[in-house]
PDB file of C-alpha atoms in Angstrom:
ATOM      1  CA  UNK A  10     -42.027  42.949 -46.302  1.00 85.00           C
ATOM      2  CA  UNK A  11     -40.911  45.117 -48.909  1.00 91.00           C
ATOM      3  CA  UNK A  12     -37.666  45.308 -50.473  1.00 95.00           C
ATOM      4  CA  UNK A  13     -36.015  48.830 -51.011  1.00 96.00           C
ATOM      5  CA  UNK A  14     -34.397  48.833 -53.942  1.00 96.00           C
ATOM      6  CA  UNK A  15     -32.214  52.708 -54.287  1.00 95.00           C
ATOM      7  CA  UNK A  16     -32.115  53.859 -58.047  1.00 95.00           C
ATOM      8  CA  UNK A  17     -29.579  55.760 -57.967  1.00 95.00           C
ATOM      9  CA  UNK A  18     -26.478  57.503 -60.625  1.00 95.00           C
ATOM     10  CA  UNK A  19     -25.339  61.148 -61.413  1.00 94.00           C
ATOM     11  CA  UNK A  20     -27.586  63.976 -62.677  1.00 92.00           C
ATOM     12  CA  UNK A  21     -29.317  63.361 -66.287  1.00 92.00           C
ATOM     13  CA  UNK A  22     -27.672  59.221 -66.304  1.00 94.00           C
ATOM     14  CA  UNK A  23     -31.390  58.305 -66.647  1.00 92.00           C
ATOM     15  CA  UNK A  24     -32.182  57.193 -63.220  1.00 90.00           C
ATOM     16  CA  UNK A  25     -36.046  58.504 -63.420  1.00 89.00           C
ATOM     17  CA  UNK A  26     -36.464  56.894 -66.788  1.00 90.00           C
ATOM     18  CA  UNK A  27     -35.545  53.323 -66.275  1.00 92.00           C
ATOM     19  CA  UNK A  28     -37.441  53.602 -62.766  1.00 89.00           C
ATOM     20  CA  UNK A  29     -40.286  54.498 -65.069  1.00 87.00           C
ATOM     21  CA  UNK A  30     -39.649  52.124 -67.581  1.00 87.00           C
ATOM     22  CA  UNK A  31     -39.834  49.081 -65.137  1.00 87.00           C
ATOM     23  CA  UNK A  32     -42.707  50.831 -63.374  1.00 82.00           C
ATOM     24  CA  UNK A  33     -44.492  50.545 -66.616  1.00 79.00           C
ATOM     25  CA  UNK A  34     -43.502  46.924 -67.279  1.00 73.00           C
ATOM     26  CA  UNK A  35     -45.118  46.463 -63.769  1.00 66.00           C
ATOM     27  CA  UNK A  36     -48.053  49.187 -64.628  1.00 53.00           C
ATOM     28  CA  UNK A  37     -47.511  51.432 -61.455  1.00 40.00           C
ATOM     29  CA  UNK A  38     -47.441  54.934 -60.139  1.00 38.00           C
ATOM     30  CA  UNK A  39     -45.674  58.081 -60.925  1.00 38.00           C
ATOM     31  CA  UNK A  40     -42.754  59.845 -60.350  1.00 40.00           C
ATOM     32  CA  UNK A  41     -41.266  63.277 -59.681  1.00 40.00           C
ATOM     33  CA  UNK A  42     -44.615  64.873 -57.715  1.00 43.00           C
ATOM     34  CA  UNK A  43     -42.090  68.133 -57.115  1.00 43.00           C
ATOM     35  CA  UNK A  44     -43.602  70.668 -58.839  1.00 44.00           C
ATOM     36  CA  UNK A  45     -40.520  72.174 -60.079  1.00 48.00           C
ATOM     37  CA  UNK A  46     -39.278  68.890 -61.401  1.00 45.00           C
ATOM     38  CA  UNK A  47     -41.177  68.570 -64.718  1.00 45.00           C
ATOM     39  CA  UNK A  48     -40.213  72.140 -65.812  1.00 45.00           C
ATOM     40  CA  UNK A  49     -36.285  71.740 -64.996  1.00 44.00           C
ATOM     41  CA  UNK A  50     -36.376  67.808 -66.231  1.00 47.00           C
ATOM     42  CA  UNK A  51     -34.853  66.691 -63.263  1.00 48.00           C
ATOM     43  CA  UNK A  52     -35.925  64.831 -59.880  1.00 49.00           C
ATOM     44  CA  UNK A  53     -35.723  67.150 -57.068  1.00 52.00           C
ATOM     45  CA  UNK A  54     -37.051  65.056 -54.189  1.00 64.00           C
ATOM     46  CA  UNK A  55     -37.032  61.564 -54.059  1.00 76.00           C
ATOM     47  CA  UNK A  56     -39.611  59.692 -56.134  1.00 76.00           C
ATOM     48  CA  UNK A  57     -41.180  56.313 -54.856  1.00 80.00           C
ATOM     49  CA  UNK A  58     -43.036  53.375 -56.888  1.00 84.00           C
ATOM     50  CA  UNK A  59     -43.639  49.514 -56.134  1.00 88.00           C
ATOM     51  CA  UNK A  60     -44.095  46.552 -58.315  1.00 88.00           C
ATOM     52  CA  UNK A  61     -43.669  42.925 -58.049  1.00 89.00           C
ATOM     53  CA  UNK A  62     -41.210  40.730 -58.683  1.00 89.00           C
ATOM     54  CA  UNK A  63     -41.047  36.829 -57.520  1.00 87.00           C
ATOM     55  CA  UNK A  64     -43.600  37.314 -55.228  1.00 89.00           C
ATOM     56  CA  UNK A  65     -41.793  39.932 -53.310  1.00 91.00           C
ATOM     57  CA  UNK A  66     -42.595  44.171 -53.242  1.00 92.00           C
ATOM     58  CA  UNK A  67     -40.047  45.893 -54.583  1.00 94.00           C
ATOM     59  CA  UNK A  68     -40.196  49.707 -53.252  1.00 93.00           C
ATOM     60  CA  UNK A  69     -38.235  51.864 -56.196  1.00 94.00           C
ATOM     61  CA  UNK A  70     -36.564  55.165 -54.387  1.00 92.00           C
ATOM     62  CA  UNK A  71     -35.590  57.173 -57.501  1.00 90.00           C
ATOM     63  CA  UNK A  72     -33.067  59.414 -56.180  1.00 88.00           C
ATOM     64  CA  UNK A  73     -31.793  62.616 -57.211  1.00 80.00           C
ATOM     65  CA  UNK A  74     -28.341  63.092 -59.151  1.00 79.00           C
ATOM     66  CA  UNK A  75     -27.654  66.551 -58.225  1.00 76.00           C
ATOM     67  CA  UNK A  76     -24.626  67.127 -56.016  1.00 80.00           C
ATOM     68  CA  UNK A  77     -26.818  69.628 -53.586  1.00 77.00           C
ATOM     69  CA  UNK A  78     -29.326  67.463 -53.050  1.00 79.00           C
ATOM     70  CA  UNK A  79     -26.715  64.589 -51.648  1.00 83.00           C
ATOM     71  CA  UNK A  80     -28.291  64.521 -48.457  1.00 89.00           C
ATOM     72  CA  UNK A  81     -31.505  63.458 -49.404  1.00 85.00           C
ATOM     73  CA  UNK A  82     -29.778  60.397 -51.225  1.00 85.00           C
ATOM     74  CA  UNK A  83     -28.220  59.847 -48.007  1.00 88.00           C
ATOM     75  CA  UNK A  84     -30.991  59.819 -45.922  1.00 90.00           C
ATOM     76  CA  UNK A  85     -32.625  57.628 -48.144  1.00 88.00           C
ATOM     77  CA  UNK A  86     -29.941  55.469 -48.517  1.00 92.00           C
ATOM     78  CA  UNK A  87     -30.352  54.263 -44.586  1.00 93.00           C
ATOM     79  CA  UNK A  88     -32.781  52.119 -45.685  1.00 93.00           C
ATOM     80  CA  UNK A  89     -31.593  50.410 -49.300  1.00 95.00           C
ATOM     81  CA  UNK A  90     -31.347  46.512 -49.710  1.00 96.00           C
ATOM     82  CA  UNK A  91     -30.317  47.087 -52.571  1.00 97.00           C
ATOM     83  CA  UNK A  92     -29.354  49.555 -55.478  1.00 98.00           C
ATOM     84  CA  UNK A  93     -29.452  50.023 -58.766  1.00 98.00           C
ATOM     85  CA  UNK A  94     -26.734  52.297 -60.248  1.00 98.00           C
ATOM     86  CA  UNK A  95     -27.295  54.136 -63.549  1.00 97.00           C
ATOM     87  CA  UNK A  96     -24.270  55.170 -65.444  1.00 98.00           C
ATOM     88  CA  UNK A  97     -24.504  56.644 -68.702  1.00 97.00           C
ATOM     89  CA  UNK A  98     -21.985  54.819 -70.746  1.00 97.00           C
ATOM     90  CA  UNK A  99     -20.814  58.060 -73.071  1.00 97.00           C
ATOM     91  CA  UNK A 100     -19.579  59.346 -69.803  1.00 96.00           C
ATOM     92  CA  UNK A 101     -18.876  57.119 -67.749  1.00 95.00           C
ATOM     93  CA  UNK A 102     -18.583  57.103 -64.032  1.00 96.00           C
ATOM     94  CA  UNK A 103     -19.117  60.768 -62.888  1.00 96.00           C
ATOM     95  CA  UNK A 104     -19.250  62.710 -59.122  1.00 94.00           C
ATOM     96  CA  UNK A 105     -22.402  62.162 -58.071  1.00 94.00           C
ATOM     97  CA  UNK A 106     -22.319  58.174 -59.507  1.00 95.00           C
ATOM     98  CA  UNK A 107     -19.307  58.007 -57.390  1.00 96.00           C
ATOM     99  CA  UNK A 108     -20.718  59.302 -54.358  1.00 95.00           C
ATOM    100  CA  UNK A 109     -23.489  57.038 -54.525  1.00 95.00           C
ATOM    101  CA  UNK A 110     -21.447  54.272 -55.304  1.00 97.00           C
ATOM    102  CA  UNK A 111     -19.870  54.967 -52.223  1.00 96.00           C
ATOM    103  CA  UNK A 112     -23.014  54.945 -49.977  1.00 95.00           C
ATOM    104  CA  UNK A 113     -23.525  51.491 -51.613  1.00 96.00           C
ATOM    105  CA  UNK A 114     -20.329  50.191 -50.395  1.00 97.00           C
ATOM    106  CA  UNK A 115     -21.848  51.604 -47.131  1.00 96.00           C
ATOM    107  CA  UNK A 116     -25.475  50.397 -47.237  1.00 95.00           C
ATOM    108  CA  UNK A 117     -25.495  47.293 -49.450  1.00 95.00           C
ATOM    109  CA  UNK A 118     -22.183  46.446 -50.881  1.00 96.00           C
ATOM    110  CA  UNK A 119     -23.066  43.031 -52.350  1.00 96.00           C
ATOM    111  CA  UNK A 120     -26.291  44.014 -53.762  1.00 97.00           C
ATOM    112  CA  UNK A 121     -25.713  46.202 -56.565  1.00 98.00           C
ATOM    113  CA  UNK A 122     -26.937  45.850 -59.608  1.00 98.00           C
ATOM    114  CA  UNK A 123     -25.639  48.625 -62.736  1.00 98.00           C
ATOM    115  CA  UNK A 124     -27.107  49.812 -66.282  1.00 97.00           C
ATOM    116  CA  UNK A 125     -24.819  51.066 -68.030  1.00 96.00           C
ATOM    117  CA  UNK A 126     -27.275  53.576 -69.746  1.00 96.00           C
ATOM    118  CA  UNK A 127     -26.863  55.664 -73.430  1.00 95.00           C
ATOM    119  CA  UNK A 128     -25.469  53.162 -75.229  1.00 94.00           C
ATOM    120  CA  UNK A 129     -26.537  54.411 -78.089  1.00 92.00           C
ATOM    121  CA  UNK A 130     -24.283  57.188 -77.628  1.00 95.00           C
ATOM    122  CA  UNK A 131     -20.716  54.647 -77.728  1.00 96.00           C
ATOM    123  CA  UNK A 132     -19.517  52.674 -80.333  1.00 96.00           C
ATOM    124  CA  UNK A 133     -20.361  49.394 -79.220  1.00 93.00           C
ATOM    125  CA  UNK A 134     -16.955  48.042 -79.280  1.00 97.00           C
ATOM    126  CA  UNK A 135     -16.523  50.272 -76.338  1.00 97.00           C
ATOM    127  CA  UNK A 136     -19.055  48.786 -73.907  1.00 96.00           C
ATOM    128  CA  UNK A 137     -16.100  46.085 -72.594  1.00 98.00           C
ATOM    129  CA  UNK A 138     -13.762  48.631 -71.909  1.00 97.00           C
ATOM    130  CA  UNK A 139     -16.164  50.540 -70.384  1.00 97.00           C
ATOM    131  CA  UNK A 140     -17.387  47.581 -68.039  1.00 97.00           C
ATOM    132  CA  UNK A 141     -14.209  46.707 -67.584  1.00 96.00           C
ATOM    133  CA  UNK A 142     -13.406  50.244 -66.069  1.00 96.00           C
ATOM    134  CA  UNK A 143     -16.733  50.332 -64.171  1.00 97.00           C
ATOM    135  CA  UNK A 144     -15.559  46.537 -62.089  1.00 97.00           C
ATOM    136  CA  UNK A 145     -12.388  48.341 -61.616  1.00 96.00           C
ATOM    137  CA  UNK A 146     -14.041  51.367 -59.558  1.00 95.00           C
ATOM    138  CA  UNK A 147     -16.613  48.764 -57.549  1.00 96.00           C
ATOM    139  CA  UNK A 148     -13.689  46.788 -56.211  1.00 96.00           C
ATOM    140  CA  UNK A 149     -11.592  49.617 -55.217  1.00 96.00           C
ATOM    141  CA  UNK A 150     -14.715  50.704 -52.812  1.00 97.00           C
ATOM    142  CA  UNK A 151     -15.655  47.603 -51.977  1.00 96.00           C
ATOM    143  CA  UNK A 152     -18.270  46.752 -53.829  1.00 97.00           C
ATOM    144  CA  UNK A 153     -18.650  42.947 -55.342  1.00 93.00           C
ATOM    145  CA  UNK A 154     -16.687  43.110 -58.762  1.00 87.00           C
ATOM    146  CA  UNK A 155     -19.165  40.472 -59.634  1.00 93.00           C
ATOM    147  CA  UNK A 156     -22.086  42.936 -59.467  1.00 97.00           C
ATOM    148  CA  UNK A 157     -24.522  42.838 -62.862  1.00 97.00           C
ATOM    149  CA  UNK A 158     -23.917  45.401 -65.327  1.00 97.00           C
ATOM    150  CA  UNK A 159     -26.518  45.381 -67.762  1.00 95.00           C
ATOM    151  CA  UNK A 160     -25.674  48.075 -71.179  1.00 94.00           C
ATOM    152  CA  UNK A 161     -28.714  49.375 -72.398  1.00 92.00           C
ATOM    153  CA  UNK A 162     -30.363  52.324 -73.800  1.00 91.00           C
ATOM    154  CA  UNK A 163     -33.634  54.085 -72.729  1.00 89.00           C
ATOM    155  CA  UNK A 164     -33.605  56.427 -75.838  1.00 84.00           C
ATOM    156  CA  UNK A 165     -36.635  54.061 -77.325  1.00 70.00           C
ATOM    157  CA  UNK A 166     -37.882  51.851 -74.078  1.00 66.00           C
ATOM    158  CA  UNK A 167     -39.230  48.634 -75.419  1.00 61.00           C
ATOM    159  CA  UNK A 168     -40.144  45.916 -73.189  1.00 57.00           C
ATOM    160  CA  UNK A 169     -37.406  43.763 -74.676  1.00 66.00           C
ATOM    161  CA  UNK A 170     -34.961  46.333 -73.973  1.00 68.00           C
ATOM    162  CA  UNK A 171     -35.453  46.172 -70.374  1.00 83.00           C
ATOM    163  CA  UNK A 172     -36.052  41.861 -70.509  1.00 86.00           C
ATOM    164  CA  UNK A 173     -32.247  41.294 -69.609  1.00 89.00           C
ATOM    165  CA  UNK A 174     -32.480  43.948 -66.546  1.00 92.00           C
ATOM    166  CA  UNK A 175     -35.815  42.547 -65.371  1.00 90.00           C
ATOM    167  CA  UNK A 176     -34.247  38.587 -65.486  1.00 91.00           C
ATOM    168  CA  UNK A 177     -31.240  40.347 -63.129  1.00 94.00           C
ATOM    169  CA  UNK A 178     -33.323  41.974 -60.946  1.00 93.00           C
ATOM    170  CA  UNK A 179     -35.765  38.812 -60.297  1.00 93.00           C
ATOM    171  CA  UNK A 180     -32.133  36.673 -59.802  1.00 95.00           C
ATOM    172  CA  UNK A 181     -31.646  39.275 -57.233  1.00 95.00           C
ATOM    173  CA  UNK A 182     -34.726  39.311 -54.823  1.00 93.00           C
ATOM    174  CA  UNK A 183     -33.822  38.197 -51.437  1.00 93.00           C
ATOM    175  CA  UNK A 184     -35.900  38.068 -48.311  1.00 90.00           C
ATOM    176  CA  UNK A 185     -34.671  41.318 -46.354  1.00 90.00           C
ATOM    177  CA  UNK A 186     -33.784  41.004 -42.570  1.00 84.00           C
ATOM    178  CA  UNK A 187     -35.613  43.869 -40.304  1.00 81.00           C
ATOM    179  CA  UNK A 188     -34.229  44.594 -36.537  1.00 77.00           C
ATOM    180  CA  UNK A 189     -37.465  44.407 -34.954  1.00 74.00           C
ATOM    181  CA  UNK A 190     -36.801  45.154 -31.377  1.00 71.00           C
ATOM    182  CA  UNK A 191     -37.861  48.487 -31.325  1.00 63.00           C
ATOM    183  CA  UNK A 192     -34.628  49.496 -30.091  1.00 58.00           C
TER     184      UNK A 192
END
């Protein structure tokens, strides 16, 4: 059984390139099929990979970050076991994150794992302020203040850029429960 893992965060916060960055790690498919999407450089439809990770399938849903597109993210996010939540750390949390973050505390409030993306972009003596105000947010809405939050930047993916983020997502697989009734 599959887990469905929601990679989610507001418009241009690097959602499609870490989900591509880990797809690589894993050597799998493609994203953003829309044919509009690689001429505006950003995911109009959701985008869907798998890889492995401790024996499990993990289904990516790379989800789109523009405000009109909100209901596809919420159809999608029916079916998350868990998220990841991209925010770019020169900006911090933004509408769309916090909409998603929202369907999180909806969908799978105590599986949510956040990169704090374009790090790069903040001195680094602002990434524990920045965390700080990013716990802050989660446990007004509900969702566990003890949630990862892994900085990083995606500017040059290496491997051992993405090493901590792979370690947190493998700590995170869980067996998902299914109603199977049929009902």
């Amino acid at each position: 059984m599959s887990l469905n893992v929601g990679i989610l965060g507001h418009v241009d916060s690097g959602k499609t390139t870490l989900t591509r960055a880990i797809a690589e790690m894993a050597s799998t498919a493609a994203f953003d099929k829309h044919a509009e999407s690689g001429g505006r450089r950003n995911t109009l439809d959701l985008g869907f990979s798998s890889l492995i990770v401790s024996g499990r399938r993990l289904a990516l849903i790379d989800c789109p970050g523009h405000a009109g597109l909100i209901r596809a993210v919420l159809a999608a996010s029916t079916v998350f076991d868990m998220a990841i939540v991209v925010v770019d750390a020169s900006s911090g949390i933004q509408p769309q994150t916090a909409e998603h973050l929202l369907l999180c505390s909806i969908f799978c409030p105590k599986r949510v794992i956040l990169v704090l993306n374009k790090t790069d972009l903040v001195n680094e003596s602002e990434i524990p302020n920045i965390t700080k105000k990013i716990r802050k947010a989660l446990a007004a809405i509900g969702i566990a203040e003890d949630s990862p939050i892994v900085p990083l930047s995606l500017l040059n993916v290496k491997d051992d850029t993405l090493y901590e983020l792979m370690q947190v997502l493998e700590k995170s697989v869980f067996e998902p429960q299914r109603e199977n009734s049929g009902r």
